[in-house]
PDB file of C-alpha atoms in Angstrom:
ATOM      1  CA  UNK A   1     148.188  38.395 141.069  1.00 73.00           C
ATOM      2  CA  UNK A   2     146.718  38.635 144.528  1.00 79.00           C
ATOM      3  CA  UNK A   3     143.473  38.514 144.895  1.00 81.00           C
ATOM      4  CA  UNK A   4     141.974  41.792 147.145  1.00 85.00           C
ATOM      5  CA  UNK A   5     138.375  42.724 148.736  1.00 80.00           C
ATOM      6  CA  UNK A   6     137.442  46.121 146.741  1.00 78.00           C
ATOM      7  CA  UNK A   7     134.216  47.940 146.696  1.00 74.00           C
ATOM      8  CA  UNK A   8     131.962  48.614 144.076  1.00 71.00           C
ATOM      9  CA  UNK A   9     129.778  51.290 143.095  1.00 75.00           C
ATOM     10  CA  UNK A  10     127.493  51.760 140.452  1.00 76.00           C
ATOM     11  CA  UNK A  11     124.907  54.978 139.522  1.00 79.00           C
ATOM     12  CA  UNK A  12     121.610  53.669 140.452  1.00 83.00           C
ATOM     13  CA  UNK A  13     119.708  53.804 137.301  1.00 87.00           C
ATOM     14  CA  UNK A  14     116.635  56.037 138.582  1.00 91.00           C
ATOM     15  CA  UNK A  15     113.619  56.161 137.185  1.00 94.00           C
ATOM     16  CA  UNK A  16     110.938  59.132 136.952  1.00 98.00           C
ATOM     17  CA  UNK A  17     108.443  58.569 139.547  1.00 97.00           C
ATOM     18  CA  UNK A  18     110.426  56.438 141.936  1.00 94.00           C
ATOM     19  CA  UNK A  19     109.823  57.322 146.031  1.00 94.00           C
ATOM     20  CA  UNK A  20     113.319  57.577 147.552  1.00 91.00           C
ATOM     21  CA  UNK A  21     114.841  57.974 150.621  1.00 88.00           C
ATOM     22  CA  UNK A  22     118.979  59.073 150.913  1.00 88.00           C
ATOM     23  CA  UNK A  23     119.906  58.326 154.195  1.00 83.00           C
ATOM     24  CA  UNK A  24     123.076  60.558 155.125  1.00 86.00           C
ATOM     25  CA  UNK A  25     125.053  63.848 153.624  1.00 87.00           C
ATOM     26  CA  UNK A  26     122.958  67.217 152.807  1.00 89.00           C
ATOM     27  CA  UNK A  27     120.479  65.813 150.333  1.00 89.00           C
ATOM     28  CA  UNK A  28     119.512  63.630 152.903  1.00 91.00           C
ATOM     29  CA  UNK A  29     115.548  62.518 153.126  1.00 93.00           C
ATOM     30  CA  UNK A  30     112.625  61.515 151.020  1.00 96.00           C
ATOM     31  CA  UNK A  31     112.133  62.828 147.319  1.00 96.00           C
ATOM     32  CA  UNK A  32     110.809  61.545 144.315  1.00 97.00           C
ATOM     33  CA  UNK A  33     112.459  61.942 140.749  1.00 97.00           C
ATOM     34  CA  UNK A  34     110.588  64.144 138.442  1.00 98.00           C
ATOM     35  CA  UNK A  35     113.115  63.730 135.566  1.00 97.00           C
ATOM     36  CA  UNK A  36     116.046  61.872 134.499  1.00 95.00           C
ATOM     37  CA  UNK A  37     118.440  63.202 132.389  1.00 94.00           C
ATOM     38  CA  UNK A  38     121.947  61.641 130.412  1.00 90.00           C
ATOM     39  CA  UNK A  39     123.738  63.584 133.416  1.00 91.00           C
ATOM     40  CA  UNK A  40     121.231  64.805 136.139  1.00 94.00           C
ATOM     41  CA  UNK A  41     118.347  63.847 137.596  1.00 94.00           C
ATOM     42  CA  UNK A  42     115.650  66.370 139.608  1.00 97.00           C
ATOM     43  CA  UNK A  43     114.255  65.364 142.630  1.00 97.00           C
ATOM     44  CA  UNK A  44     111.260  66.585 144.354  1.00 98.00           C
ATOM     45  CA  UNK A  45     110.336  67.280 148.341  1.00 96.00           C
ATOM     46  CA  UNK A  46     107.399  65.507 149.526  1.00 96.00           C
ATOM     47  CA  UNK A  47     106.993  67.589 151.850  1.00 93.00           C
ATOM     48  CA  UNK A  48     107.948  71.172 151.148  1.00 95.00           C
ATOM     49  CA  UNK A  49     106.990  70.791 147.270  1.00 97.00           C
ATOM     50  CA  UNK A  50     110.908  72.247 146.289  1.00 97.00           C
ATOM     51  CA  UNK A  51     112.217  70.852 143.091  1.00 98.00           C
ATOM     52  CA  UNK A  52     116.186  70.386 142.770  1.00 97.00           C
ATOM     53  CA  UNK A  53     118.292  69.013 139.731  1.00 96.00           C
ATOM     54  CA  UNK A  54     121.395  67.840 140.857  1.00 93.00           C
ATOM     55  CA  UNK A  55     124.175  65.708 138.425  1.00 90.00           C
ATOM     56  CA  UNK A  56     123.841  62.379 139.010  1.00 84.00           C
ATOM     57  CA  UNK A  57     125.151  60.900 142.575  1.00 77.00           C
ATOM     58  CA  UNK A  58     123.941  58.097 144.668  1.00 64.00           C
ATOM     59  CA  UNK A  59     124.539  54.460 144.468  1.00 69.00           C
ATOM     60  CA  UNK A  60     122.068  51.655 145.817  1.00 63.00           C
ATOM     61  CA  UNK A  61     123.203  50.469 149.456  1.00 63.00           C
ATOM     62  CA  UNK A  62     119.756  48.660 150.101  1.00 67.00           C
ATOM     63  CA  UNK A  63     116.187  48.502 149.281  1.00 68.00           C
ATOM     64  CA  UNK A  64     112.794  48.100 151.802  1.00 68.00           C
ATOM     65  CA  UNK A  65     109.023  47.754 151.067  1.00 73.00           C
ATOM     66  CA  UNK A  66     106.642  48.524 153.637  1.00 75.00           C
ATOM     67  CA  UNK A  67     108.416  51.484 154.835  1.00 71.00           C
ATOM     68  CA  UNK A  68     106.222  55.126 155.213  1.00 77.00           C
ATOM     69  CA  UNK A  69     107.024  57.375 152.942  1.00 77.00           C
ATOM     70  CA  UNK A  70     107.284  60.623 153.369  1.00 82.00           C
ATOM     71  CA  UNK A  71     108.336  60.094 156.552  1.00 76.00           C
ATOM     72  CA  UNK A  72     107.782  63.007 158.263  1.00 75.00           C
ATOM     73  CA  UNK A  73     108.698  62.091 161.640  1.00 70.00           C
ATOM     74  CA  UNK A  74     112.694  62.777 160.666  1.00 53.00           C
ATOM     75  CA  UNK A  75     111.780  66.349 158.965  1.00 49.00           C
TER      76      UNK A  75
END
């Protein structure tokens, strides 16, 4: 069988408390998870305070330290 380059994705396992930042599509932006659930998780706006529980969605593309969060300046 040949063998083929494929992609991989995996749920990022989030964690209640974690600072994130999504980087495209509408939920795009800084949050931090509140909860965790089997299915959903609810994320939190630094900024304007709303709270949203959404199913589970993203997958890890990269992670940074020393980065300002929230970062207003793309609000």
């Amino acid at each position: 069988m040949p063998r083929e380059e494929i992609a991989v994705f995996r749920p990022y396992p989030f964690k209640p408390g974690q600072k994130i930042h999504i980087e495209t599509g509408p939920r795009c932006g800084d949050w931090q998870v509140l909860r965790v659930g089997e299915r959903t998780v609810t994320l939190q706006c630094p900024v304007s305070g709303k709270v949203f529980e959404w199913s589970q969605f993203c997958y890890m593309v990269d992670e940074q330290t020393e980065r300002p969060w929230p970062d207003t300046g793309s609000v």
